[in-house]
mmCIF file of N, CA and C in Angstrom:
data_model
loop_
_atom_site.group_PDB
_atom_site.id
_atom_site.type_symbol
_atom_site.label_atom_id
_atom_site.label_comp_id
_atom_site.label_asym_id
_atom_site.label_seq_id
_atom_site.Cartn_x
_atom_site.Cartn_y
_atom_site.Cartn_z
ATOM 1 N N LEU D 951 -16.061 -16.003 -23.615
ATOM 2 C CA LEU D 951 -15.801 -15.404 -22.305
ATOM 3 C C LEU D 951 -16.269 -13.951 -22.343
ATOM 4 N N ARG D 952 -17.159 -13.612 -21.438
ATOM 5 C CA ARG D 952 -17.740 -12.273 -21.423
ATOM 6 C C ARG D 952 -17.337 -11.565 -20.142
ATOM 7 N N GLN D 953 -16.850 -10.343 -20.270
ATOM 8 C CA GLN D 953 -16.447 -9.569 -19.104
ATOM 9 C C GLN D 953 -17.588 -8.676 -18.652
ATOM 10 N N VAL D 954 -17.602 -8.384 -17.373
ATOM 11 C CA VAL D 954 -18.581 -7.445 -16.842
ATOM 12 C C VAL D 954 -18.054 -6.036 -17.105
ATOM 13 N N ARG D 955 -18.839 -5.247 -17.807
ATOM 14 C CA ARG D 955 -18.381 -3.944 -18.259
ATOM 15 C C ARG D 955 -18.088 -3.001 -17.097
ATOM 16 N N TYR D 956 -18.921 -3.024 -16.059
ATOM 17 C CA TYR D 956 -18.803 -2.037 -14.996
ATOM 18 C C TYR D 956 -17.653 -2.327 -14.042
ATOM 19 N N LEU D 957 -17.178 -3.560 -13.992
ATOM 20 C CA LEU D 957 -16.073 -3.866 -13.096
ATOM 21 C C LEU D 957 -14.748 -3.348 -13.632
ATOM 22 N N ASN D 958 -14.691 -2.995 -14.901
ATOM 23 C CA ASN D 958 -13.464 -2.462 -15.473
ATOM 24 C C ASN D 958 -13.271 -0.992 -15.125
ATOM 25 N N ASN D 959 -14.314 -0.311 -14.770
ATOM 26 C CA ASN D 959 -14.245 1.102 -14.453
ATOM 27 C C ASN D 959 -13.829 1.272 -12.988
ATOM 28 N N ILE D 960 -12.783 2.036 -12.741
ATOM 29 C CA ILE D 960 -12.248 2.201 -11.380
ATOM 30 C C ILE D 960 -13.264 2.883 -10.469
ATOM 31 N N VAL D 961 -13.982 3.866 -10.987
ATOM 32 C CA VAL D 961 -14.972 4.565 -10.169
ATOM 33 C C VAL D 961 -16.094 3.620 -9.785
ATOM 34 N N GLU D 962 -16.544 2.814 -10.718
ATOM 35 C CA GLU D 962 -17.605 1.857 -10.417
ATOM 36 C C GLU D 962 -17.138 0.823 -9.402
ATOM 37 N N GLN D 963 -15.879 0.412 -9.478
ATOM 38 C CA GLN D 963 -15.352 -0.537 -8.501
ATOM 39 C C GLN D 963 -15.352 0.075 -7.113
ATOM 40 N N ASP D 964 -15.026 1.350 -7.025
ATOM 41 C CA ASP D 964 -14.948 2.009 -5.730
ATOM 42 C C ASP D 964 -16.334 2.227 -5.129
ATOM 43 N N HIS D 965 -17.350 2.431 -5.962
ATOM 44 C CA HIS D 965 -18.689 2.714 -5.459
ATOM 45 C C HIS D 965 -19.576 1.484 -5.330
ATOM 46 N N ARG D 966 -19.060 0.305 -5.685
ATOM 47 C CA ARG D 966 -19.921 -0.878 -5.610
ATOM 48 C C ARG D 966 -20.275 -1.230 -4.178
ATOM 49 N N PHE D 967 -19.413 -0.911 -3.215
ATOM 50 C CA PHE D 967 -19.719 -1.188 -1.811
ATOM 51 C C PHE D 967 -20.834 -0.274 -1.308
ATOM 52 N N ILE D 968 -20.823 0.965 -1.777
ATOM 53 C CA ILE D 968 -21.887 1.894 -1.404
ATOM 54 C C ILE D 968 -23.209 1.439 -2.015
ATOM 55 N N LYS D 969 -23.163 1.012 -3.272
ATOM 56 C CA LYS D 969 -24.379 0.537 -3.937
ATOM 57 C C LYS D 969 -24.951 -0.677 -3.219
ATOM 58 N N LYS D 970 -24.069 -1.547 -2.743
ATOM 59 C CA LYS D 970 -24.529 -2.745 -2.038
ATOM 60 C C LYS D 970 -25.262 -2.371 -0.754
ATOM 61 N N ARG D 971 -24.756 -1.394 -0.019
ATOM 62 C CA ARG D 971 -25.401 -0.955 1.221
ATOM 63 C C ARG D 971 -26.739 -0.273 0.951
ATOM 64 N N VAL D 972 -26.771 0.593 -0.055
ATOM 65 C CA VAL D 972 -27.980 1.361 -0.344
ATOM 66 C C VAL D 972 -29.098 0.441 -0.832
ATOM 67 N N ARG D 973 -28.772 -0.547 -1.645
ATOM 68 C CA ARG D 973 -29.803 -1.467 -2.139
ATOM 69 C C ARG D 973 -30.461 -2.237 -1.007
ATOM 70 N N SER D 974 -29.672 -2.614 -0.012
ATOM 71 C CA SER D 974 -30.240 -3.383 1.093
ATOM 72 C C SER D 974 -31.138 -2.532 1.988
ATOM 73 N N MET D 975 -30.963 -1.204 1.973
ATOM 74 C CA MET D 975 -31.764 -0.316 2.815
ATOM 75 C C MET D 975 -33.048 0.144 2.136
ATOM 76 N N LEU D 976 -33.253 -0.186 0.879
ATOM 77 C CA LEU D 976 -34.444 0.197 0.114
ATOM 78 C C LEU D 976 -34.624 1.712 0.029
ATOM 79 N N GLY D 977 -33.541 2.439 -0.081
ATOM 80 C CA GLY D 977 -33.612 3.884 -0.271
ATOM 81 C C GLY D 977 -33.626 4.656 1.038
ATOM 82 N N PHE D 978 -33.633 5.975 0.902
ATOM 83 C CA PHE D 978 -33.623 6.861 2.059
ATOM 84 C C PHE D 978 -34.820 7.797 1.992
ATOM 85 N N LYS D 979 -35.302 8.205 3.149
ATOM 86 C CA LYS D 979 -36.457 9.100 3.176
ATOM 87 C C LYS D 979 -36.060 10.566 3.097
ATOM 88 N N SER D 980 -34.867 10.911 3.562
ATOM 89 C CA SER D 980 -34.455 12.311 3.501
ATOM 90 C C SER D 980 -33.033 12.415 2.962
ATOM 91 N N TYR D 981 -32.732 13.581 2.404
ATOM 92 C CA TYR D 981 -31.407 13.828 1.851
ATOM 93 C C TYR D 981 -30.351 13.849 2.951
ATOM 94 N N LYS D 982 -30.703 14.365 4.111
ATOM 95 C CA LYS D 982 -29.766 14.439 5.236
ATOM 96 C C LYS D 982 -29.328 13.039 5.667
ATOM 97 N N THR D 983 -30.264 12.125 5.757
ATOM 98 C CA THR D 983 -29.941 10.748 6.125
ATOM 99 C C THR D 983 -29.053 10.105 5.072
ATOM 100 N N ALA D 984 -29.368 10.326 3.807
ATOM 101 C CA ALA D 984 -28.591 9.729 2.722
ATOM 102 C C ALA D 984 -27.154 10.226 2.736
ATOM 103 N N THR D 985 -26.957 11.537 2.909
ATOM 104 C CA THR D 985 -25.599 12.072 2.888
ATOM 105 C C THR D 985 -24.783 11.580 4.070
ATOM 106 N N SER D 986 -25.393 11.487 5.242
ATOM 107 C CA SER D 986 -24.635 11.037 6.410
ATOM 108 C C SER D 986 -24.251 9.564 6.298
ATOM 109 N N ILE D 987 -25.146 8.732 5.820
ATOM 110 C CA ILE D 987 -24.840 7.307 5.708
ATOM 111 C C ILE D 987 -23.823 7.052 4.603
ATOM 112 N N VAL D 988 -23.983 7.702 3.456
ATOM 113 C CA VAL D 988 -23.048 7.492 2.354
ATOM 114 C C VAL D 988 -21.662 8.012 2.711
ATOM 115 N N SER D 989 -21.576 9.143 3.397
ATOM 116 C CA SER D 989 -20.259 9.655 3.787
ATOM 117 C C SER D 989 -19.602 8.744 4.819
ATOM 118 N N GLY D 990 -20.383 8.153 5.703
ATOM 119 C CA GLY D 990 -19.829 7.199 6.658
ATOM 120 C C GLY D 990 -19.315 5.944 5.993
ATOM 121 N N VAL D 991 -20.062 5.437 5.017
ATOM 122 C CA VAL D 991 -19.623 4.245 4.284
ATOM 123 C C VAL D 991 -18.351 4.554 3.505
ATOM 124 N N GLU D 992 -18.286 5.733 2.872
ATOM 125 C CA GLU D 992 -17.089 6.124 2.131
ATOM 126 C C GLU D 992 -15.888 6.266 3.060
ATOM 127 N N ALA D 993 -16.090 6.836 4.251
ATOM 128 C CA ALA D 993 -14.990 6.991 5.201
ATOM 129 C C ALA D 993 -14.463 5.639 5.667
ATOM 130 N N MET D 994 -15.356 4.717 5.976
ATOM 131 C CA MET D 994 -14.916 3.389 6.412
ATOM 132 C C MET D 994 -14.191 2.654 5.293
ATOM 133 N N HIS D 995 -14.635 2.838 4.061
ATOM 134 C CA HIS D 995 -13.982 2.192 2.929
ATOM 135 C C HIS D 995 -12.583 2.765 2.710
ATOM 136 N N MET D 996 -12.434 4.092 2.884
ATOM 137 C CA MET D 996 -11.117 4.711 2.740
ATOM 138 C C MET D 996 -10.168 4.249 3.834
ATOM 139 N N ILE D 997 -10.672 4.068 5.058
ATOM 140 C CA ILE D 997 -9.840 3.557 6.153
ATOM 141 C C ILE D 997 -9.405 2.132 5.847
ATOM 142 N N LYS D 998 -10.329 1.326 5.342
ATOM 143 C CA LYS D 998 -10.019 -0.068 5.009
ATOM 144 C C LYS D 998 -8.963 -0.161 3.913
ATOM 145 N N LYS D 999 -9.028 0.748 2.935
ATOM 146 C CA LYS D 999 -8.077 0.736 1.837
ATOM 147 C C LYS D 999 -6.737 1.357 2.223
ATOM 148 N N GLY D 1000 -6.646 1.977 3.396
ATOM 149 C CA GLY D 1000 -5.395 2.580 3.838
ATOM 150 C C GLY D 1000 -5.136 3.946 3.240
ATOM 151 N N GLN D 1001 -6.170 4.650 2.834
ATOM 152 C CA GLN D 1001 -6.002 5.970 2.242
ATOM 153 C C GLN D 1001 -5.960 7.072 3.290
ATOM 154 N N ILE D 1002 -6.253 6.748 4.536
ATOM 155 C CA ILE D 1002 -6.241 7.729 5.621
ATOM 156 C C ILE D 1002 -5.234 7.267 6.666
ATOM 157 N N ASP D 1003 -4.361 8.181 7.081
ATOM 158 C CA ASP D 1003 -3.371 7.865 8.106
ATOM 159 C C ASP D 1003 -3.940 8.277 9.459
ATOM 160 N N LEU D 1004 -4.332 7.304 10.264
ATOM 161 C CA LEU D 1004 -4.943 7.591 11.561
ATOM 162 C C LEU D 1004 -3.941 7.558 12.715
ATOM 163 N N GLN D 1005 -2.727 7.127 12.469
ATOM 164 C CA GLN D 1005 -1.762 6.984 13.554
ATOM 165 C C GLN D 1005 -1.165 8.316 13.992
ATOM 166 N N ASN D 1006 -1.048 9.266 13.085
ATOM 167 C CA ASN D 1006 -0.402 10.535 13.415
ATOM 168 C C ASN D 1006 -1.391 11.647 13.734
ATOM 169 N N GLN D 1007 -2.643 11.310 14.001
ATOM 170 C CA GLN D 1007 -3.641 12.326 14.316
ATOM 171 C C GLN D 1007 -3.946 12.314 15.803
ATOM 172 N N SER D 1008 -4.150 13.517 16.363
ATOM 173 C CA SER D 1008 -4.520 13.612 17.769
ATOM 174 C C SER D 1008 -6.033 13.578 17.903
ATOM 175 N N VAL D 1009 -6.504 13.197 19.076
ATOM 176 C CA VAL D 1009 -7.944 13.086 19.306
ATOM 177 C C VAL D 1009 -8.480 14.372 19.861
#
């Protein structure tokens, strides 16, 4: 029985969703585009995991 080494690392587990998105896009042409897309993916992942409380914030 062989374990996948990278799935044991908590940081790698958290970034695997970002890696999945970036691989499908075949890279980015500019740094500005990369930072905006990666920060959006990270924000959506944090909302999904319940790390951000959106109920007590005003618009």
